Coordinates of C-alpha atoms in Angstrom, one line a residue:
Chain A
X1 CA 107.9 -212.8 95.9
X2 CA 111.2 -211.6 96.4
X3 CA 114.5 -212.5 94.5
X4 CA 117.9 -212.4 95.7
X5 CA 121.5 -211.3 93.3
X6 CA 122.6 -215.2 94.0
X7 CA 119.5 -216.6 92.7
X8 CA 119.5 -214.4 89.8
X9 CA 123.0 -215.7 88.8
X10 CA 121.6 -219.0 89.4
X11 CA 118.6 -218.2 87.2
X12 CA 121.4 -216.9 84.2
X13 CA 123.8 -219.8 84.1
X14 CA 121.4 -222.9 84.5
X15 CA 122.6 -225.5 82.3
X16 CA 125.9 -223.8 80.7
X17 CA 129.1 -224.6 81.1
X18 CA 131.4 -221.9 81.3
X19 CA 135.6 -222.4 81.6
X20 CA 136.9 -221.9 85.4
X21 CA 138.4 -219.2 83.7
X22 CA 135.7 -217.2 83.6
X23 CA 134.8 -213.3 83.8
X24 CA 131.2 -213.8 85.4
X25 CA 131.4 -213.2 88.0
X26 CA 129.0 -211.8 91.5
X27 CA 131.0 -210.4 94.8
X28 CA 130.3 -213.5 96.9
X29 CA 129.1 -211.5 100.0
X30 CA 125.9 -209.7 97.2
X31 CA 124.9 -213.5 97.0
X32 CA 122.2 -213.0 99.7
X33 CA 120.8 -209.3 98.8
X34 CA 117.5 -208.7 97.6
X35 CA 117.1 -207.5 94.4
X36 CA 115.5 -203.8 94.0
X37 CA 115.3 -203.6 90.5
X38 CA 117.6 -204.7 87.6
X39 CA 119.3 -202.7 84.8
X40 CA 121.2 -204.7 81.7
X41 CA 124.3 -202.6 79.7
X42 CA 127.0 -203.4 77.7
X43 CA 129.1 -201.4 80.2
X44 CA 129.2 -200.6 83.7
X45 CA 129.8 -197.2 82.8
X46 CA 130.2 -194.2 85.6
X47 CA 127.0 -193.2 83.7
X48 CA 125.1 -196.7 83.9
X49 CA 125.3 -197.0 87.6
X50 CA 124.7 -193.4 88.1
X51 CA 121.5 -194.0 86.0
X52 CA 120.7 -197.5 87.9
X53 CA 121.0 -195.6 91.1
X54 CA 118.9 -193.5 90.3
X55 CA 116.2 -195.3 89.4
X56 CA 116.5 -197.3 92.1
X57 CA 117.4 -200.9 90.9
X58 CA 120.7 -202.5 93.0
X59 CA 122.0 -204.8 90.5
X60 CA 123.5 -204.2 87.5
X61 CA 124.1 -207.1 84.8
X62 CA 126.8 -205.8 82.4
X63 CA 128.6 -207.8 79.7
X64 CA 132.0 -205.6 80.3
X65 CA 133.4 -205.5 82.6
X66 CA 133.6 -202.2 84.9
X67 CA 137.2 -201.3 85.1
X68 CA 138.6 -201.3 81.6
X69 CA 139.9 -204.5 80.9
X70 CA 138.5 -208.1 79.8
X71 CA 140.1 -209.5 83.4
X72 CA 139.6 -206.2 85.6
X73 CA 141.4 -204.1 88.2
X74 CA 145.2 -203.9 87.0
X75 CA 147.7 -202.8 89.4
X76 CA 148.1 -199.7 87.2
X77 CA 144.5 -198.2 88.8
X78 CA 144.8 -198.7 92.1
X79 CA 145.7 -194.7 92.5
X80 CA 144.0 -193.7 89.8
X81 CA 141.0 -191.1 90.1
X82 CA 138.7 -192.3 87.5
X83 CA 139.4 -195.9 89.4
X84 CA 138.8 -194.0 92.9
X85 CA 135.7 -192.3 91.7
X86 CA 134.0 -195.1 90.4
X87 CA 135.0 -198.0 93.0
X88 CA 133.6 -195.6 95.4
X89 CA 130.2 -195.4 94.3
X90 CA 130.3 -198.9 93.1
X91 CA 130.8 -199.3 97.1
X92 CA 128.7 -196.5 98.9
X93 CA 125.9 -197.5 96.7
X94 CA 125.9 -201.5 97.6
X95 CA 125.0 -201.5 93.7
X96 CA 126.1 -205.2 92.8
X97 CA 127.7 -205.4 89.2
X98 CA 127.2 -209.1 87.6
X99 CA 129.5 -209.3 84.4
X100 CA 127.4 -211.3 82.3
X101 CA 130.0 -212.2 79.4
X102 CA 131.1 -215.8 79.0
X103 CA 127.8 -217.9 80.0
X104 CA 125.4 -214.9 77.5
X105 CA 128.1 -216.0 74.4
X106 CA 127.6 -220.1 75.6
X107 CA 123.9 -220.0 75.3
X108 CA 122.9 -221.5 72.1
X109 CA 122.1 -219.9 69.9
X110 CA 124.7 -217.1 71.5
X111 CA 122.4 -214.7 73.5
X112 CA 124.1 -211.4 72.2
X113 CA 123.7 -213.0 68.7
X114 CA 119.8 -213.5 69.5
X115 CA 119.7 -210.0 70.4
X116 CA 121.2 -208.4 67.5
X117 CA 119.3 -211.0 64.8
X118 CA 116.0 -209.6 66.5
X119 CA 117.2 -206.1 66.0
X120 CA 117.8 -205.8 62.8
X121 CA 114.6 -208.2 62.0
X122 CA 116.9 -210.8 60.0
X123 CA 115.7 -213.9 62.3
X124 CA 114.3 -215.2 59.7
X125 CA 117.1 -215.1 57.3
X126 CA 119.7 -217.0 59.3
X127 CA 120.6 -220.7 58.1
X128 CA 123.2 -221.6 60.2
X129 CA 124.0 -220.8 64.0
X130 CA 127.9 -221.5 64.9
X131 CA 129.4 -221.2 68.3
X132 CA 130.9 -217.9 67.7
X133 CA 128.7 -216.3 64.3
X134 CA 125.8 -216.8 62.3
X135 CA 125.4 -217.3 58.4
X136 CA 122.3 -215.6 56.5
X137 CA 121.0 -215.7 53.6
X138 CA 119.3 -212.1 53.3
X139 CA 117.4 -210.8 50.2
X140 CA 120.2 -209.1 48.0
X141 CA 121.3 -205.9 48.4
X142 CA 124.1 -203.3 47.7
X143 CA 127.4 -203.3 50.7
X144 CA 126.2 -199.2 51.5
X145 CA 122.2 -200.1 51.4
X146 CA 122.9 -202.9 54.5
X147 CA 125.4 -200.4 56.3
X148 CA 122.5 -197.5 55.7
X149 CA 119.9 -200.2 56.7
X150 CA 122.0 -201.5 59.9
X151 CA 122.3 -198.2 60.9
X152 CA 118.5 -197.2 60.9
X153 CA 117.8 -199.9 62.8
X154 CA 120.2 -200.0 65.7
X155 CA 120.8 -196.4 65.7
X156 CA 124.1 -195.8 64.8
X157 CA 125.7 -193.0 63.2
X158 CA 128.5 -194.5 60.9
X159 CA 129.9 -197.8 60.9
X160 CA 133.2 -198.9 58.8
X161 CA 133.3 -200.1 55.5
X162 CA 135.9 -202.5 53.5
X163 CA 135.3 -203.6 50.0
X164 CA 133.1 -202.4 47.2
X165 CA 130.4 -200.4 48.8
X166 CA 127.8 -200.9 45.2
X167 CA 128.8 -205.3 45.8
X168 CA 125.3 -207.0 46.0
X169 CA 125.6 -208.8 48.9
X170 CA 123.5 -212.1 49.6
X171 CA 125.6 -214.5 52.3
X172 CA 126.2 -212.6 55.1
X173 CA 128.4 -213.7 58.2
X174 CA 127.5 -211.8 61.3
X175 CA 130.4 -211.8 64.6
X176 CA 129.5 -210.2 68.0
X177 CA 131.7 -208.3 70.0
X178 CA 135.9 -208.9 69.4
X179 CA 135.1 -211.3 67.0
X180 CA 136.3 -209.9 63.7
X181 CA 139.5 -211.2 64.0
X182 CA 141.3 -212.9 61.3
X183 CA 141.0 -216.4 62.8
X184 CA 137.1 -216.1 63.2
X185 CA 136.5 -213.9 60.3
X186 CA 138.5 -215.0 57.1
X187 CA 137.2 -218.4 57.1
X188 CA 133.4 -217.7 56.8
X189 CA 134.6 -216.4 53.3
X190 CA 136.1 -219.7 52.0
X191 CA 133.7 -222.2 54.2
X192 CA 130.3 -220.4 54.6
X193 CA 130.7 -218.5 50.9
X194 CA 129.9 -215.4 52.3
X195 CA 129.7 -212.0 50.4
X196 CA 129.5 -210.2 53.6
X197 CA 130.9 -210.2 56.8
X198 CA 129.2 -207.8 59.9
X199 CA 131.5 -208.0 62.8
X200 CA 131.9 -206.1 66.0
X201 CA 135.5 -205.2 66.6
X202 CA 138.8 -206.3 65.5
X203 CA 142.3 -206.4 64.5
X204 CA 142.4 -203.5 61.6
X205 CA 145.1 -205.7 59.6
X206 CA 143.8 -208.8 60.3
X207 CA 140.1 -209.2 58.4
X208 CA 140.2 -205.5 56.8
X209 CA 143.5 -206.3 55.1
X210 CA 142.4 -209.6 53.6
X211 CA 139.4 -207.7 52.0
X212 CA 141.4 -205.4 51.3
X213 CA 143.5 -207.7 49.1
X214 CA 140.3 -209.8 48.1
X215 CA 139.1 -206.7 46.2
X216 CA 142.2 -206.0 44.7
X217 CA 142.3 -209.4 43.0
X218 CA 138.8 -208.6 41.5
X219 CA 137.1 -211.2 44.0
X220 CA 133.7 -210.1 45.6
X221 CA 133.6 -209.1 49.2
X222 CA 133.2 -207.1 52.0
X223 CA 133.1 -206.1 55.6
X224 CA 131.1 -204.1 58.1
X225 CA 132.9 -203.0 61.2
X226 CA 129.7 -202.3 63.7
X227 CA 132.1 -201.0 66.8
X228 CA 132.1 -203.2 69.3
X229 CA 129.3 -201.9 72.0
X230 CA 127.3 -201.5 68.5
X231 CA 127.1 -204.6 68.0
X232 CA 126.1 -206.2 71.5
X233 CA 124.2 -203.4 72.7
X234 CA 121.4 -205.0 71.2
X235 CA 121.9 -208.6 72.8
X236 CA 122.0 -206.9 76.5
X237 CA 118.8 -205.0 75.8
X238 CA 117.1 -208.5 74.9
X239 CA 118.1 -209.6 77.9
X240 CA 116.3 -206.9 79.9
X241 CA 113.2 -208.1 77.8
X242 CA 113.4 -211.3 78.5
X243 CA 114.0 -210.5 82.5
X244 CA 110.7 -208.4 82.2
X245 CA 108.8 -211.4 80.7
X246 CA 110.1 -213.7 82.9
X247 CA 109.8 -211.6 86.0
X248 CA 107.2 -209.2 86.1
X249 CA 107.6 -208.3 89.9
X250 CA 111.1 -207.0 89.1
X251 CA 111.3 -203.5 87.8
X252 CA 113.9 -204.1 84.6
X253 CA 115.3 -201.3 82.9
X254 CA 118.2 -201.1 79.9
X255 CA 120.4 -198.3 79.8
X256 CA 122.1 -197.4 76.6
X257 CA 125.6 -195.2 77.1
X258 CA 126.2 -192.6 74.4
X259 CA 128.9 -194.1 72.1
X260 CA 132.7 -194.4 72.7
X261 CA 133.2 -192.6 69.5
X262 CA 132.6 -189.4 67.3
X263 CA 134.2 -189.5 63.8
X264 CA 136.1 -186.2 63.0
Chain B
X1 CA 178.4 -201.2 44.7
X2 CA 175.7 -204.2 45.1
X3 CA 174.0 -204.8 48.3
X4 CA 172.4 -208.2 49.1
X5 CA 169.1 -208.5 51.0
X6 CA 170.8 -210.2 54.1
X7 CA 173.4 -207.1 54.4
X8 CA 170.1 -205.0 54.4
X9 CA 168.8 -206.8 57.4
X10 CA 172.0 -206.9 58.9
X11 CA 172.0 -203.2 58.7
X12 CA 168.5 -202.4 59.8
X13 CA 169.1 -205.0 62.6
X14 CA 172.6 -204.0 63.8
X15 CA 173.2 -203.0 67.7
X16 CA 169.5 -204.2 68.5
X17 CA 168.3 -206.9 70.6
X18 CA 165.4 -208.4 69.0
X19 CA 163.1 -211.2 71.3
X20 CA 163.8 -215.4 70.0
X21 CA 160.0 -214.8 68.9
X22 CA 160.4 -212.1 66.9
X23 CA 158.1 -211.5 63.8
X24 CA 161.2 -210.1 62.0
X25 CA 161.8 -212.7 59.0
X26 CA 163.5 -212.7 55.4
X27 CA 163.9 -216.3 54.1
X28 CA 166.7 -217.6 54.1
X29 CA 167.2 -218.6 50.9
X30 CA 166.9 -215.0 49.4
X31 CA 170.2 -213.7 52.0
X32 CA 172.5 -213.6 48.9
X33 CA 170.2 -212.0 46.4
X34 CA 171.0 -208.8 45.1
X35 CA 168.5 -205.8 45.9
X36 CA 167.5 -204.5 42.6
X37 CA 165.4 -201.7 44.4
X38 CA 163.4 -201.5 47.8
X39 CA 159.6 -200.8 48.7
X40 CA 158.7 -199.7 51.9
X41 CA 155.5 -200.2 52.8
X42 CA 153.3 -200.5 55.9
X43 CA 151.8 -203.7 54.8
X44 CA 153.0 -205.8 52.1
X45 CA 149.4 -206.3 50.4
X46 CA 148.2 -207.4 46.8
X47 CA 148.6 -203.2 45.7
X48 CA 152.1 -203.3 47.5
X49 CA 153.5 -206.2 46.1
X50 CA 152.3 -205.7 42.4
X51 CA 153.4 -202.4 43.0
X52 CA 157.2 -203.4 43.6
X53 CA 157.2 -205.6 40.8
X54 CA 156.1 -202.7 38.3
X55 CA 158.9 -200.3 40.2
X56 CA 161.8 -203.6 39.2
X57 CA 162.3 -203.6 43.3
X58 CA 162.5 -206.8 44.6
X59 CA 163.1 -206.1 48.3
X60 CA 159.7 -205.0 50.3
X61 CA 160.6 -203.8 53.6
X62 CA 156.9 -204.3 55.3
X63 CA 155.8 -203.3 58.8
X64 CA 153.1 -206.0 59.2
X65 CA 152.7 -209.3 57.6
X66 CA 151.9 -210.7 54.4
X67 CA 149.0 -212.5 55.6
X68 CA 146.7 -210.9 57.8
X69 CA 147.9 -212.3 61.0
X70 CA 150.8 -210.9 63.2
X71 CA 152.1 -214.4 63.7
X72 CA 151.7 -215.4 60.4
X73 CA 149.9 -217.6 57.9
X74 CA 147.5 -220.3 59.4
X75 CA 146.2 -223.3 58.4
X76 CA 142.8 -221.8 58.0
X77 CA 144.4 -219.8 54.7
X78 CA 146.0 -222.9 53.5
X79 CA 143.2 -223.6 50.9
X80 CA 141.8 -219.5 50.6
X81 CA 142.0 -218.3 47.0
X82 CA 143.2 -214.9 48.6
X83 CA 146.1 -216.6 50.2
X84 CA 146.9 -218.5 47.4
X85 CA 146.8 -215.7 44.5
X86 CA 149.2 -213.7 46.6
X87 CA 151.4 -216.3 47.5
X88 CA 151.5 -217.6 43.7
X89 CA 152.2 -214.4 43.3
X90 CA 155.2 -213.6 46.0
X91 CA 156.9 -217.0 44.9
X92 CA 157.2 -216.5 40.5
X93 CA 157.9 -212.5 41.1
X94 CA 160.8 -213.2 43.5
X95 CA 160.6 -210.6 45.5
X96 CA 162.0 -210.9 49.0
X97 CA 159.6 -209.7 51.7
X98 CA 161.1 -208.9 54.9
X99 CA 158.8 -207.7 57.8
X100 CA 160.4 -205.1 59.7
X101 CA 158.3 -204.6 63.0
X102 CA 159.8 -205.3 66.3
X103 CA 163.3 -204.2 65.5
X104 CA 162.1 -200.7 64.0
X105 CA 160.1 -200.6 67.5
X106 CA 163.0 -201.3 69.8
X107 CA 165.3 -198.3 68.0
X108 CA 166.0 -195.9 70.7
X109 CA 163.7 -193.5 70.0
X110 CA 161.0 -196.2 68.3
X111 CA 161.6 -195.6 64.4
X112 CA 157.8 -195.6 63.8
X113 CA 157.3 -192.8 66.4
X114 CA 160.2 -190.6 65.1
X115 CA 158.4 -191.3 61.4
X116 CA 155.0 -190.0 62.7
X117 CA 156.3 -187.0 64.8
X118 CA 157.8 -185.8 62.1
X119 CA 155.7 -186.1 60.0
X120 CA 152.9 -183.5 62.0
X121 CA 155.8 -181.5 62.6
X122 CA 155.8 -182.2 66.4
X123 CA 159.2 -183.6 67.1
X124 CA 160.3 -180.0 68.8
X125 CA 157.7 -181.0 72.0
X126 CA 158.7 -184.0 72.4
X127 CA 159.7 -184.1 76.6
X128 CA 159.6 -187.6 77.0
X129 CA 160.7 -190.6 75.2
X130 CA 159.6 -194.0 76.3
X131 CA 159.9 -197.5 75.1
X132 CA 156.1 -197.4 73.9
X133 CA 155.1 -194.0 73.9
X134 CA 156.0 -190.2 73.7
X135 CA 154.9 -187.6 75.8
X136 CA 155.3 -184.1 74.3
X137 CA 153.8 -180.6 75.6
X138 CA 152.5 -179.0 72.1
X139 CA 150.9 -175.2 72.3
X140 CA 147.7 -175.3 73.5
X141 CA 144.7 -176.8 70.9
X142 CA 141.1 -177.6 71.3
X143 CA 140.9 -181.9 70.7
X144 CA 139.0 -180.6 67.6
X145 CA 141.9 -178.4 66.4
X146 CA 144.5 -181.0 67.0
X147 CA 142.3 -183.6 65.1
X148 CA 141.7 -181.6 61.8
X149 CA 145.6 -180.6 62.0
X150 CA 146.4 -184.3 62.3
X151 CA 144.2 -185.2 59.3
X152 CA 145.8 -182.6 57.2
X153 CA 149.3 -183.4 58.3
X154 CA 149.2 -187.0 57.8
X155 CA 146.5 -186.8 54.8
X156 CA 143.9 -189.2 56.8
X157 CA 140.3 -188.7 56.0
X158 CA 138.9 -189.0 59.5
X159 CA 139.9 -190.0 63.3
X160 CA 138.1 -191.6 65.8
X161 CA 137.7 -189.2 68.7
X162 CA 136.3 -189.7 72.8
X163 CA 136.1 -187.2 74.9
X164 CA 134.7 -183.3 74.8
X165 CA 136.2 -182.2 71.9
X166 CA 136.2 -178.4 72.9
X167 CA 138.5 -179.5 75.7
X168 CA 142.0 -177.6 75.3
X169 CA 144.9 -180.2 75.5
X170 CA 148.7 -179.1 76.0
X171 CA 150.2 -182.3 77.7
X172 CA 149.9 -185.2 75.2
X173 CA 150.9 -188.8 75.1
X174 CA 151.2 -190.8 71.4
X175 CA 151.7 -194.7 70.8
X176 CA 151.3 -195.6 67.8
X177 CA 150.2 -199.2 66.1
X178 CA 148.0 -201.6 68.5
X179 CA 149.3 -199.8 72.0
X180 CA 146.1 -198.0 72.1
X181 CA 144.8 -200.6 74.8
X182 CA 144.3 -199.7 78.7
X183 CA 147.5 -201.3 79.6
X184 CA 149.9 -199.5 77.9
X185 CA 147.7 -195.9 77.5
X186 CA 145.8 -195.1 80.8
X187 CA 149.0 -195.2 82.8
X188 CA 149.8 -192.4 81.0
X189 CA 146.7 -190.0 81.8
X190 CA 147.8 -190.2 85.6
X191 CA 151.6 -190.9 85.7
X192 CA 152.6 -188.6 82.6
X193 CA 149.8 -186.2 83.5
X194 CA 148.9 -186.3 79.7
X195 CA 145.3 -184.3 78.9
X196 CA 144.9 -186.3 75.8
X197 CA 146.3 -189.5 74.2
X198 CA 146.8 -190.0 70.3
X199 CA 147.1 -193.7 69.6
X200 CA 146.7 -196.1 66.1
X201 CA 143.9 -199.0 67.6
X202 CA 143.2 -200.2 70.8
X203 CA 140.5 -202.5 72.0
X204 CA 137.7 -199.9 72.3
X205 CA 136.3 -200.6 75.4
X206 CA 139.6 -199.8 77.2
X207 CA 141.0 -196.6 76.5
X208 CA 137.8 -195.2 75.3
X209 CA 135.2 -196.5 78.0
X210 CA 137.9 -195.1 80.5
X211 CA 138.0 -192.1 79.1
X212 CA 134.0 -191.3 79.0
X213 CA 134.0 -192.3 82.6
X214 CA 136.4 -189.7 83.1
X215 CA 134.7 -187.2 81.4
X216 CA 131.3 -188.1 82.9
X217 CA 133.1 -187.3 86.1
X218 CA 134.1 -184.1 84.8
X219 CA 137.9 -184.6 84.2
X220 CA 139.4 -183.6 81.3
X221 CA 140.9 -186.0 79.2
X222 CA 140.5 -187.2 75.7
X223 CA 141.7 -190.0 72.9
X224 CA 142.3 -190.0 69.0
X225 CA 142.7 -192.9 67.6
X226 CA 144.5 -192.5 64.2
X227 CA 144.0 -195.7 63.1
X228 CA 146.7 -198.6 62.5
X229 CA 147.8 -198.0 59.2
X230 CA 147.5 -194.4 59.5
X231 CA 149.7 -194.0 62.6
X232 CA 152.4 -196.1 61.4
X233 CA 152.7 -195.3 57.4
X234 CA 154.8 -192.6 58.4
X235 CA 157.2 -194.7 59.8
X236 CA 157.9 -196.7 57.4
X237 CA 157.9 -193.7 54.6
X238 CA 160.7 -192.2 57.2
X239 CA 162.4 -195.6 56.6
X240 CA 162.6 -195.2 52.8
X241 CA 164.2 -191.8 52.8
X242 CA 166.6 -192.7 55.8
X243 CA 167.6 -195.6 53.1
X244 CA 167.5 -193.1 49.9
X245 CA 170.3 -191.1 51.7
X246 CA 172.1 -194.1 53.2
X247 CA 171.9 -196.1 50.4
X248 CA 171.9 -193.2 47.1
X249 CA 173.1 -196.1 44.5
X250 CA 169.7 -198.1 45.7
X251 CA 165.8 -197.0 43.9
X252 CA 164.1 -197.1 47.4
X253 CA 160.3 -196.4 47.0
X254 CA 157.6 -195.9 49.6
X255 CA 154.3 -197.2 48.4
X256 CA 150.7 -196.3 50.1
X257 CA 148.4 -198.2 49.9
X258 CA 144.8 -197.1 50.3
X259 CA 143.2 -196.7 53.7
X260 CA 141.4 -200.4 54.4
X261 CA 138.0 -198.6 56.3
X262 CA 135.7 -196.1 54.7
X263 CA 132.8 -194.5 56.7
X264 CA 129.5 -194.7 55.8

């Protein structure tokens, strides 16, 4: 049984509604190419579809995108050699990229949320799944024994820290990806009575500020800045689980990129 | 000699052309007040503002806003006990906030760049001056050199760094604040021929994702990020001794306020 890119598309966004807006997207003419083998990322790094190639799987479904940008291929790259070098092997390779963003975030619960629940074996603890986070309810413990704990288990070397690192912690609000922005962070505080929020990325003066402030008014809480890739690395390599179980006759591999970051 | 805070703003403001939606505000009903003393500060937090009340100032000048948002106070914090103990507190102190962002950013050079370059003592290698970045050729460092300088100049406890960080960098391009995205940085790697870029935040799958692809390719290019705060703070402690000299009859204070990440 053999599987075409289109079909697998097909397979991914059954029953969700994503906005016409959207980043998924599949080169139209890759719709009718067998698949070889699969690999999941978080990014279509030079170093994911080297690795893809060689291990011989065509299709590559990425959550961002490949070119540096939530909506892809600014004018500013079009003579640029990073661009060149890439889009060239991205094209002598036939490799087709599927960004897999908008419809992963629209399942319900949010498949990159799923993912990263799994990997730090807190399942169990969650009590409420919202469109964009998830509340928990975790057995108590210190702000710097969740960060040393969240690092153990996804294998990260640091993350960042605001608040009282010795707060017990209890509530926790957890947001994938960019969404540690003021307007979906600050509220989980006042609505959801969290202690602790665990986000992916986002504006330092937004939610960092307003703990920042919290603290210094004596009120209890706290926030966990994962990194972005950190934080829905976990959800893509689910996927590539789930793929497995679903299609054993497709070789499914993830590939995890070495981090964006060192701290110096 | 008195000085009321709408001369102030008429003075920072004069012979610039700020947008209609600019983020630069002083109520209006505190225009004829007297400046008893000034703050400036690169946010105007909880520390800040209790600060310049214990220093008799009743002017902050503040880069970003009061609360946690750069276009300012949504309904979402209209019920937040944060919001509302630091607004209870801004309204019986008095003190007249004004936020002084996109008019600092539009001097010709951009205030908070001339704040930061001299502050690491680089101002001499500056070669280029543009609306949202500088270039400057510096003598020749290792990325690893030229981040522990940074940390010692500006008194920052760590950066975030991509790239190799043995790589030797001469050309380098610095935007400070949130210009750290692939818009406004990767043009510079090509068309200012920069070897590495020091910026404050940027989405981190932009800049940095570009610039592992790059080195995966085996180009040579590299990226600090500072860190909001940290790359602007010396702007806006520039600001209050350009004041102090302008102004000698005025108490101008800079206040800093503590970094809002630690790494754990």
């Amino acid at each position: 049984m053999t599987m075409t890119m289109g079909q697998m598309v097909i397979h991914l966004t059954k029953g969700i509604d994503t906005p016409d807006t959207s980043v998924d997207l599949l080169d139209p003419e890759l719709r009718n190419t067998e698949i070889q083998g699969i690999v999941t990322a978080f990014c279509a790094s030079q170093y994911v579809i080297e690795q893809a190639i060689s291990l011989g799987a065509n299709f590559i479904i990425t959550h961002e995108g490949i070119y540096y940008s939530h909506h892809e291929m600014r004018e500013c790259l079009l003579h640029d050699p990073v661009y060149l070098h890439k889009s060239r092997l991205v094209a002598d390779s036939g490799v087709g990229i599927y960004r897999f963003h908008d419809t992963i975030h629209r399942y319900q619960p949010d498949g990159v949320m799923v993912g990263l629940l799994q990997a730090l074996d807190w399942h169990p603890y969650v009590v409420k799944q919202q469109p964009s986070s998830a509340i928990l309810t975790i057995p108590a413990m210190q702000v710097k024994e969740i960060a040393e704990y969240i690092k153990a288990k996804l294998h990260i070397r640091y993350v960042r820290v605001a608040g009282e690192v010795s707060m017990p912690c209890e509530r926790v609000g957890i947001l994938v990806g960019y969404r540690g922005g003021g307007e979906l962070a600050i509220p989980l505080f006042l609505h959801e009575h969290v202690d602790l929020i665990i986000a992916g990325e986002g504006p330092e003066w937004e939610t960092p500020e307003y703990v920042k402030d919290a603290v210094y008014q004596g009120k209890n809480k706290a926030l966990i800045m994962l990194g972005h890739a950190e934080s829905e690395v976990p959800g893509m390599k689910y996927l590539a689980d789930t793929l497995s179980t679903q299609f054993p006759m497709l070789p499914v591999y993830f590939v995890e990129d070495r981090p964006v970051f060192q701290i110096l």
